[in-house]
Short mmCIF file of C-alpha atoms in Angstrom, two decimals:
data_model
loop_
_atom_site.label_atom_id
_atom_site.label_comp_id
_atom_site.label_asym_id
_atom_site.label_seq_id
_atom_site.Cartn_x
_atom_site.Cartn_y
_atom_site.Cartn_z
CA MET A 25 106.60 242.45 -110.56
CA PRO A 26 109.79 242.00 -108.45
CA PHE A 27 109.01 240.72 -105.22
CA THR A 28 109.97 243.07 -101.92
CA PHE A 29 109.78 241.73 -98.29
CA ASN A 30 107.76 243.57 -96.38
CA ARG A 31 109.52 246.31 -94.35
CA ARG A 32 108.21 244.33 -90.85
CA VAL A 33 111.03 242.23 -91.73
CA ILE A 34 113.46 245.06 -90.27
CA ALA A 35 111.57 244.71 -86.72
CA LEU A 36 112.53 240.50 -86.26
CA PRO A 37 114.81 241.04 -83.63
CA ALA A 38 112.32 242.91 -81.01
CA VAL A 39 109.53 240.64 -82.19
CA PHE A 40 111.41 237.66 -81.16
CA ALA A 41 112.64 240.04 -78.03
CA VAL A 42 108.75 239.96 -76.73
CA SER A 43 108.68 236.37 -76.91
CA ALA A 44 111.63 235.78 -75.51
CA LEU A 45 111.14 238.03 -72.18
CA GLY A 46 107.46 236.03 -72.14
CA LEU A 47 109.12 232.80 -70.82
CA ALA A 48 107.09 230.91 -68.64
CA ALA A 49 106.70 227.00 -67.19
CA CYS A 50 105.81 225.40 -70.24
CA SER A 51 102.34 223.23 -69.82
CA THR A 52 101.99 219.96 -69.89
CA ALA A 53 101.50 218.64 -73.66
CA SER A 54 97.54 217.21 -74.66
CA SER A 55 96.13 216.30 -77.54
CA PRO A 56 93.86 218.46 -80.13
CA SER A 57 90.50 218.79 -79.24
CA ALA A 58 87.59 218.95 -81.79
CA SER A 59 87.42 222.76 -80.82
CA ASP A 60 90.91 223.65 -81.21
CA SER A 61 90.70 223.39 -85.16
CA ALA A 62 88.51 224.83 -87.86
CA GLY A 63 86.49 221.29 -88.34
CA ALA A 64 83.52 222.29 -88.01
CA GLY A 65 83.33 221.49 -91.68
CA VAL A 66 85.60 219.20 -92.28
CA SER A 67 84.83 215.32 -93.06
CA ASP A 68 84.52 212.53 -90.96
CA GLU A 69 85.66 210.14 -93.57
CA PRO A 70 88.46 208.27 -93.47
CA VAL A 71 91.65 210.42 -94.96
CA GLU A 72 95.36 209.93 -95.19
CA LEU A 73 97.45 213.14 -95.28
CA SER A 74 100.85 212.56 -97.03
CA PHE A 75 103.53 214.61 -95.34
CA LEU A 76 107.03 215.33 -96.74
CA VAL A 77 109.78 216.62 -94.73
CA ASP A 78 113.54 216.43 -94.60
CA ASN A 79 115.35 214.08 -92.58
CA ALA A 80 116.72 216.44 -90.08
CA GLU A 81 116.04 214.77 -86.33
CA VAL A 82 114.50 217.64 -85.13
CA THR A 83 111.86 218.03 -88.05
CA VAL A 84 111.15 214.18 -87.99
CA GLY A 85 110.32 214.76 -84.54
CA ILE A 86 108.11 217.56 -84.62
CA ALA A 87 106.52 215.79 -87.52
CA GLU A 88 105.60 212.60 -86.13
CA ALA A 89 104.62 214.09 -82.39
CA LEU A 90 102.24 216.81 -84.22
CA THR A 91 100.60 214.03 -86.39
CA ALA A 92 100.35 211.58 -83.74
CA ALA A 93 98.53 214.17 -81.25
CA TYR A 94 96.36 215.45 -83.99
CA THR A 95 95.32 211.45 -85.14
CA GLU A 96 94.55 210.90 -81.40
CA ALA A 97 91.91 213.41 -81.14
CA HIS A 98 91.09 213.15 -84.91
CA PRO A 99 90.89 209.44 -85.51
CA ASN A 100 90.00 209.20 -88.86
CA VAL A 101 93.04 211.26 -89.85
CA THR A 102 96.10 209.62 -90.49
CA PHE A 103 99.56 210.02 -92.06
CA ASP A 104 101.89 209.07 -94.22
CA ILE A 105 105.56 210.74 -93.49
CA GLU A 106 107.84 210.72 -96.15
CA GLN A 107 111.32 211.93 -95.51
CA ARG A 108 113.88 213.57 -98.15
CA PRO A 109 117.23 214.82 -97.82
CA GLY A 110 118.43 218.51 -97.13
CA GLY A 111 120.58 220.62 -98.88
CA THR A 112 120.48 221.26 -102.61
CA GLU A 113 119.75 217.09 -103.23
CA GLY A 114 116.22 218.09 -100.92
CA ASP A 115 115.43 221.41 -102.84
CA ASN A 116 115.37 220.04 -106.23
CA ILE A 117 113.56 217.35 -105.06
CA VAL A 118 110.86 219.79 -104.08
CA LYS A 119 110.76 221.80 -106.82
CA THR A 120 110.54 218.94 -108.95
CA ARG A 121 107.63 217.57 -107.16
CA LEU A 122 105.69 220.75 -107.17
CA GLN A 123 106.18 221.22 -110.68
CA THR A 124 105.15 217.93 -111.74
CA GLY A 125 102.09 217.67 -109.49
CA ASP A 126 103.32 214.62 -107.34
CA MET A 127 103.63 216.59 -104.41
CA THR A 128 102.18 215.25 -100.90
CA ASP A 129 99.52 216.73 -99.08
CA ILE A 130 101.65 218.43 -96.48
CA PHE A 131 105.77 219.46 -96.77
CA VAL A 132 108.03 221.25 -94.99
CA TYR A 133 110.26 223.90 -96.73
CA ASN A 134 112.32 226.95 -95.85
CA SER A 135 110.65 230.43 -95.12
CA GLY A 136 112.08 233.36 -97.15
CA SER A 137 113.96 233.52 -100.35
CA LEU A 138 114.08 229.67 -100.74
CA PHE A 139 110.03 229.90 -100.50
CA GLN A 140 110.10 232.66 -103.18
CA ALA A 141 111.93 230.44 -105.67
CA LEU A 142 108.54 228.06 -105.28
CA ALA A 143 106.65 230.50 -107.35
CA PRO A 144 104.44 230.20 -104.03
CA SER A 145 101.50 231.60 -105.94
CA LYS A 146 101.29 229.34 -108.85
CA THR A 147 102.34 226.11 -106.73
CA LEU A 148 101.07 226.45 -103.30
CA LEU A 149 97.61 227.10 -101.78
CA PRO A 150 97.04 229.88 -100.13
CA LEU A 151 96.22 230.20 -96.26
CA ASP A 152 94.93 233.43 -95.34
CA ASP A 153 91.51 231.65 -94.71
CA VAL A 154 93.09 229.41 -91.87
CA GLU A 155 91.42 230.63 -88.06
CA ASN A 156 94.31 230.36 -86.60
CA MET A 157 96.30 232.57 -88.83
CA SER A 158 95.67 235.71 -86.84
CA ALA A 159 97.95 233.92 -83.95
CA VAL A 160 100.60 233.73 -86.02
CA SER A 161 103.21 236.81 -85.61
CA ASP A 162 103.43 239.20 -88.71
CA THR A 163 107.44 238.66 -89.04
CA PHE A 164 106.75 235.14 -89.86
CA LYS A 165 104.14 235.87 -92.04
CA ALA A 166 106.16 238.36 -93.90
CA GLY A 167 108.66 235.28 -94.43
CA VAL A 168 105.89 233.06 -96.07
CA THR A 169 104.12 235.82 -98.32
CA ALA A 170 104.06 236.38 -101.85
CA ASP A 171 101.88 238.38 -104.25
CA GLY A 172 99.57 239.13 -100.94
CA GLY A 173 98.82 235.63 -99.83
CA VAL A 174 100.07 234.29 -97.13
CA TYR A 175 101.15 230.49 -97.71
CA GLY A 176 102.65 228.97 -94.55
CA ILE A 177 102.07 227.92 -91.03
CA PRO A 178 105.69 227.76 -88.77
CA ALA A 179 107.18 224.71 -88.10
CA GLY A 180 109.12 225.00 -84.98
CA THR A 181 110.93 228.13 -83.30
CA ALA A 182 113.27 231.16 -84.07
CA MET A 183 116.87 230.29 -84.40
CA GLY A 184 120.06 231.78 -84.17
CA GLY A 185 122.93 230.93 -86.03
CA GLY A 186 126.43 231.33 -84.55
CA ILE A 187 129.37 229.13 -82.63
CA LEU A 188 128.79 226.58 -80.46
CA TYR A 189 131.30 225.69 -77.97
CA ASN A 190 132.38 223.42 -75.62
CA ILE A 191 131.82 225.09 -72.13
CA PRO A 192 133.92 222.77 -69.92
CA LEU A 193 136.89 222.98 -72.30
CA TYR A 194 136.71 226.82 -72.31
CA GLU A 195 137.03 226.64 -68.43
CA GLU A 196 139.89 224.45 -68.28
CA LEU A 197 141.74 226.30 -70.46
CA GLY A 198 140.42 229.56 -68.88
CA LEU A 199 139.14 230.80 -72.19
CA GLU A 200 136.83 233.75 -72.71
CA VAL A 201 133.96 234.01 -74.85
CA PRO A 202 135.19 236.24 -77.59
CA THR A 203 133.92 239.22 -78.98
CA THR A 204 135.93 240.04 -81.97
CA TRP A 205 137.61 237.55 -84.71
CA ASP A 206 140.85 238.32 -83.34
CA GLU A 207 140.15 236.88 -79.72
CA PHE A 208 138.58 233.72 -81.46
CA MET A 209 141.41 232.92 -83.19
CA ALA A 210 143.55 233.54 -80.34
CA ASN A 211 141.44 231.05 -78.63
CA ASN A 212 141.96 228.89 -81.20
CA GLU A 213 145.80 228.78 -81.15
CA VAL A 214 145.31 228.37 -77.17
CA ILE A 215 143.03 225.01 -78.31
CA ALA A 216 145.69 224.26 -80.65
CA GLU A 217 148.43 224.37 -78.49
CA GLN A 218 147.26 223.25 -74.86
CA SER A 219 144.52 220.62 -75.85
CA ASP A 220 143.83 217.28 -78.14
CA ALA A 221 140.79 219.19 -79.38
CA ALA A 222 139.75 220.57 -82.85
CA PRO A 223 139.75 223.93 -82.62
CA VAL A 224 136.68 224.55 -85.06
CA VAL A 225 134.49 221.77 -86.05
CA GLN A 226 133.49 221.60 -89.42
CA THR A 227 131.07 218.72 -91.15
CA TYR A 228 131.39 219.25 -94.90
CA GLY A 229 129.91 215.54 -95.60
CA GLU A 230 126.44 217.53 -95.35
CA THR A 231 127.30 220.27 -97.29
CA TRP A 232 124.51 222.72 -96.25
CA THR A 233 126.57 222.87 -93.17
CA SER A 234 129.20 224.55 -94.93
CA GLN A 235 127.44 228.01 -94.92
CA LEU A 236 126.89 229.04 -91.46
CA PHE A 237 130.12 231.47 -91.22
CA VAL A 238 128.74 233.15 -94.47
CA LEU A 239 125.17 233.29 -93.24
CA GLY A 240 125.71 233.77 -89.84
CA ASP A 241 128.03 236.74 -90.03
CA PHE A 242 125.24 238.79 -92.09
CA ALA A 243 124.26 240.38 -88.60
CA ASN A 244 127.56 241.61 -88.36
CA VAL A 245 127.13 242.91 -92.05
CA LEU A 246 123.89 244.59 -91.06
CA ALA A 247 125.71 246.28 -87.98
CA VAL A 248 127.92 247.83 -90.82
CA ASP A 249 125.67 248.73 -93.29
CA PRO A 250 122.29 248.53 -92.37
CA GLU A 251 121.06 249.10 -96.27
CA TRP A 252 123.46 246.32 -97.86
CA ALA A 253 120.44 243.99 -98.32
CA ASP A 254 118.75 246.25 -100.14
CA LYS A 255 121.82 247.04 -102.25
CA TYR A 256 122.32 243.62 -102.69
CA THR A 257 118.85 243.07 -103.97
CA ALA A 258 119.03 245.66 -106.45
CA ASN A 259 122.68 244.43 -107.56
CA GLU A 260 124.29 247.79 -106.18
CA ALA A 261 126.33 245.43 -103.71
CA LYS A 262 128.16 242.21 -104.09
CA TYR A 263 130.22 240.00 -101.51
CA ALA A 264 133.41 239.88 -103.41
CA ASP A 265 133.45 244.24 -103.22
CA GLY A 266 135.21 243.62 -99.58
CA SER A 267 134.03 244.06 -96.19
CA PRO A 268 132.16 243.78 -94.20
CA ALA A 269 130.21 241.20 -96.61
CA ILE A 270 133.28 239.60 -97.57
CA ASP A 271 134.30 238.70 -93.87
CA GLY A 272 132.13 235.28 -93.38
CA PHE A 273 134.15 233.80 -97.21
CA GLN A 274 137.31 234.85 -95.26
CA HIS A 275 136.69 233.74 -91.86
CA LEU A 276 136.30 229.89 -93.22
CA GLN A 277 139.75 230.75 -95.07
CA ASP A 278 141.41 231.70 -92.20
CA VAL A 279 140.59 228.53 -89.94
CA ALA A 280 141.31 226.11 -92.59
CA ASP A 281 144.47 228.32 -93.73
CA ALA A 282 145.49 227.80 -89.72
CA GLY A 283 144.93 224.39 -89.53
CA TYR A 284 142.24 224.47 -86.89
CA LEU A 285 139.97 221.79 -88.58
CA ASN A 286 139.10 218.36 -87.54
CA LYS A 287 140.71 215.36 -89.67
CA ASP A 288 137.46 214.61 -90.74
CA PHE A 289 135.93 217.66 -92.00
CA ALA A 290 135.39 216.54 -95.64
CA SER A 291 133.13 213.31 -94.63
CA ALA A 292 131.61 213.98 -91.33
CA GLY A 293 127.96 215.13 -91.17
CA LEU A 294 125.66 217.04 -88.23
CA SER A 295 125.54 214.44 -85.95
CA ASP A 296 129.28 213.84 -85.62
CA GLY A 297 129.51 217.62 -85.82
CA MET A 298 127.52 218.14 -82.60
CA ARG A 299 128.90 214.87 -80.89
CA MET A 300 132.31 216.51 -81.36
CA VAL A 301 131.45 220.16 -79.68
CA ALA A 302 129.19 218.02 -76.88
CA THR A 303 132.10 216.04 -75.62
CA GLY A 304 134.85 218.28 -75.78
CA GLU A 305 136.53 216.27 -78.80
CA GLY A 306 135.98 220.08 -80.86
CA ALA A 307 136.14 222.97 -79.27
CA HIS A 308 133.70 225.17 -81.82
CA TYR A 309 130.63 224.37 -84.21
CA PRO A 310 129.26 227.18 -86.56
CA MET A 311 125.74 225.72 -86.65
CA LEU A 312 122.36 227.07 -86.28
CA THR A 313 120.35 226.42 -82.50
CA PHE A 314 117.88 224.06 -84.42
CA ALA A 315 120.73 221.18 -84.16
CA PHE A 316 120.12 221.02 -79.88
CA SER A 317 118.07 218.27 -80.92
CA GLU A 318 120.60 216.11 -81.99
CA LEU A 319 122.60 217.29 -78.78
CA GLN A 320 119.81 216.01 -77.13
CA ALA A 321 118.86 212.62 -78.82
CA ASN A 322 122.60 211.61 -78.76
CA ASN A 323 124.48 213.44 -76.09
CA PRO A 324 121.80 213.83 -73.72
CA ASP A 325 124.56 213.81 -70.16
CA ASN A 326 126.19 217.02 -72.12
CA LEU A 327 123.09 219.21 -72.36
CA ASN A 328 124.71 222.49 -70.39
CA ASP A 329 128.20 221.69 -72.08
CA VAL A 330 127.21 223.32 -74.94
CA GLY A 331 126.90 227.18 -75.10
CA LEU A 332 126.59 229.45 -77.85
CA PHE A 333 128.01 232.88 -78.96
CA ALA A 334 127.54 235.04 -82.17
CA ILE A 335 130.11 234.98 -84.80
CA PRO A 336 132.59 237.93 -83.85
CA GLY A 337 133.35 240.48 -85.83
CA THR A 338 136.08 243.24 -85.94
CA SER A 339 134.28 245.09 -83.02
CA GLY A 340 132.86 243.96 -79.90
CA ASP A 341 129.48 243.30 -78.58
CA SER A 342 128.65 241.55 -82.17
CA PRO A 343 124.88 240.65 -82.89
CA LEU A 344 123.41 237.48 -83.32
CA THR A 345 121.97 236.43 -86.71
CA THR A 346 118.64 234.88 -86.65
CA TRP A 347 116.50 233.04 -88.97
CA LEU A 348 112.54 232.31 -88.93
CA SER A 349 111.34 228.64 -89.13
CA PRO A 350 110.62 226.86 -91.51
CA GLY A 351 106.56 226.52 -92.88
CA TYR A 352 104.46 223.80 -93.23
CA TYR A 353 102.63 224.73 -97.06
CA ILE A 354 99.79 222.42 -98.74
CA PRO A 355 100.25 222.41 -102.84
CA ALA A 356 97.87 223.40 -105.00
CA THR A 357 97.51 220.40 -106.24
CA SER A 358 96.30 218.46 -102.85
CA GLU A 359 93.18 216.52 -102.80
CA HIS A 360 92.34 216.47 -99.27
CA ALA A 361 92.94 220.67 -98.64
CA ASP A 362 90.19 220.81 -96.46
CA ALA A 363 91.88 217.90 -94.04
CA ALA A 364 95.30 219.49 -94.37
CA LYS A 365 94.36 223.21 -93.36
CA ASP A 366 92.16 221.64 -90.58
CA PHE A 367 95.98 219.93 -89.23
CA LEU A 368 97.53 223.18 -90.18
CA ASN A 369 94.83 225.02 -87.89
CA TRP A 370 95.71 223.14 -84.92
CA VAL A 371 99.63 223.29 -85.80
CA ALA A 372 99.29 227.40 -84.97
CA THR A 373 98.14 226.82 -81.20
CA PRO A 374 99.97 226.81 -77.85
CA GLU A 375 98.84 223.54 -77.38
CA ALA A 376 100.69 222.31 -80.86
CA CYS A 377 103.63 224.14 -79.50
CA ASP A 378 103.84 222.18 -76.65
CA VAL A 379 103.69 218.81 -78.01
CA GLN A 380 106.49 220.61 -80.29
CA THR A 381 108.90 221.36 -76.60
CA GLU A 382 107.43 217.75 -74.89
CA ALA A 383 108.95 215.96 -78.20
CA VAL A 384 112.48 218.01 -79.11
CA GLY A 385 112.71 220.02 -76.47
CA ALA A 386 112.61 223.89 -76.63
CA GLN A 387 114.99 225.96 -78.75
CA GLY A 388 113.35 229.27 -78.94
CA PRO A 389 110.91 231.49 -79.23
CA TYR A 390 107.86 230.35 -80.59
CA PHE A 391 105.69 232.57 -83.46
CA VAL A 392 102.48 231.92 -82.61
CA ASP A 393 100.59 233.57 -79.64
CA GLY A 394 100.24 232.21 -76.62
CA CYS A 395 103.43 229.32 -76.60
CA THR A 396 105.61 229.63 -74.02
CA LEU A 397 109.03 228.01 -72.98
CA PRO A 398 109.78 226.05 -70.02
CA GLU A 399 112.19 228.02 -67.64
CA ASP A 400 115.12 225.34 -67.34
CA VAL A 401 115.87 225.67 -70.97
CA PRO A 402 119.34 224.26 -71.96
CA GLN A 403 122.36 225.96 -72.17
CA MET A 404 122.65 226.59 -75.65
CA VAL A 405 119.07 228.32 -75.93
CA ALA A 406 119.80 230.07 -72.26
CA ASP A 407 122.82 231.89 -74.20
CA MET A 408 120.88 232.77 -76.97
CA LEU A 409 117.64 234.62 -75.21
CA PRO A 410 119.96 237.56 -73.96
CA TYR A 411 120.68 238.70 -77.60
CA PHE A 412 117.26 238.88 -78.27
CA ASP A 413 116.06 240.36 -74.94
CA ALA A 414 118.60 243.40 -75.69
CA GLY A 415 117.68 243.35 -79.40
CA ASN A 416 120.99 242.76 -80.32
CA THR A 417 119.88 240.54 -83.30
CA GLY A 418 119.73 240.98 -87.21
CA PRO A 419 117.95 238.49 -89.65
CA ALA A 420 119.92 236.55 -91.92
CA LEU A 421 119.99 237.89 -95.33
CA GLU A 422 117.53 235.38 -96.88
CA PHE A 423 114.61 237.10 -94.78
CA LEU A 424 115.51 240.18 -96.33
CA SER A 425 116.28 239.77 -99.94
CA PRO A 426 114.85 236.89 -102.34
CA VAL A 427 118.46 236.39 -103.91
CA LYS A 428 120.35 233.50 -102.40
CA GLY A 429 121.70 230.95 -105.42
CA PRO A 430 121.67 227.69 -104.91
CA ALA A 431 125.42 226.49 -105.39
CA LEU A 432 126.64 228.52 -102.30
CA GLU A 433 127.04 225.16 -99.77
CA ASN A 434 129.43 223.49 -102.65
CA ILE A 435 131.65 226.87 -102.75
CA MET A 436 131.97 226.95 -99.31
CA VAL A 437 133.16 223.57 -98.86
CA GLU A 438 135.81 224.61 -101.76
CA VAL A 439 137.01 227.67 -99.44
CA GLY A 440 136.47 225.44 -96.51
CA SER A 441 139.02 222.93 -98.00
CA GLY A 442 141.69 225.00 -99.37
CA ILE A 443 140.74 224.85 -102.84
CA ARG A 444 139.04 228.08 -103.53
CA SER A 445 140.32 231.60 -101.74
CA ALA A 446 137.83 233.36 -100.23
CA GLN A 447 138.15 236.16 -102.89
CA ASP A 448 137.44 233.83 -106.08
CA GLY A 449 134.80 231.98 -103.60
CA ALA A 450 132.85 235.26 -102.94
CA ALA A 451 132.93 236.43 -106.76
CA LEU A 452 131.70 232.86 -108.11
CA TYR A 453 128.68 233.18 -105.49
CA ASP A 454 127.89 236.97 -107.21
CA GLU A 455 127.86 234.86 -110.42
CA ASP A 456 125.82 232.19 -109.00
CA VAL A 457 123.09 234.35 -107.81
CA LYS A 458 122.49 236.04 -111.18
CA LYS A 459 120.37 233.47 -112.52
CA GLN A 460 117.49 233.08 -109.51
CA ALA A 461 117.80 237.49 -109.56
CA GLN A 462 116.40 237.35 -113.42
CA GLN A 463 113.95 234.27 -112.85
CA LEU A 464 112.35 236.59 -109.99
CA GLY A 465 112.08 239.85 -112.55
CA LEU A 466 114.12 241.86 -110.06
CA GLU A 467 114.93 245.14 -111.60
CA GLY A 468 119.18 246.15 -112.07
CA TRP A 469 120.09 242.22 -113.06
#
């Protein structure tokens, strides 16, 4: 039976707006007490939980902070944190370890379409009976639900996908935040002519970062055709059909053809990209707001020098494309399921949210009732919140459709490097998604 996302996912912007409007001073993080967890039936015997996370700095920072706080209150429970790469390589590691029964007791992975590709009802432990699941927003639950079961606890906050920009450079050159793609390209021309900064930063040394011009443009697609995701899932719409869906591919080709990229675009990574946009070495960097942690860790003096705007579309007032956070999951093969559930039960509390904020900073609205953000959020996050407050957001495609091909990041590198045209890249990706759609048993494929 083909999987269809719960239509509540369409309400994503409204749910996020409520969270963003409820900003309040964040309380001081503290360790979880025994009463915060579902620990009444959990053994006091020593147990070590293995924990697989991707190697992004924010993911590791959150995992280390949460596990340390939990162990402080539950000395019998310790954690062995293992790191894996991101991108396609990391996806393959997660799938292989689930299939071979070699997965850790807890792991972090995407919600949405990539979560569906894990065959969760066969490989994961359902978490419907976790006491604090009632505090998790319905929007997030819809992104980690399969065959009627809920399998994940939020690992972080809501994210926005747009264009990070260097504020001092904009002020120096007298530029205004663009509201259309033409205005954006005009700003790039000024930057190229009147400064030494790279107008657009790309970091293909980490291939997953190549996808933002396409994935982050999807709110513009929805604004033009609200039914596009449903048509795409039914194989009735394709990226190569033309605008608005192909626009993200074309944007990537536009900036490459114009020579606006940093010289080291082929080898640079996320940390390089954030450094460049923070210091003014680069003017724009298409990225998710979760990258704030890189900025906080490596360029703390530039926290308020980096702003955010939505990827501009063909007309003004472009919406911001938004992402659910990844989830924490327990494999069906875990030998310490009760202890793992107890830990995840505590993760779904305001206290755990405070631990995360203290560890990596406030990066967006949380998905757990009662969680708050500090009043003095960094500029990048402050620029994101008005989109939520105004309801001017749209969910990324992966939360409206289970169809996502594994080769998008590599195709985007080819388009962004001038190896392949936008039209060819879109057509190749349309072919790439077929296998997954057929594996999911979707009608029309």
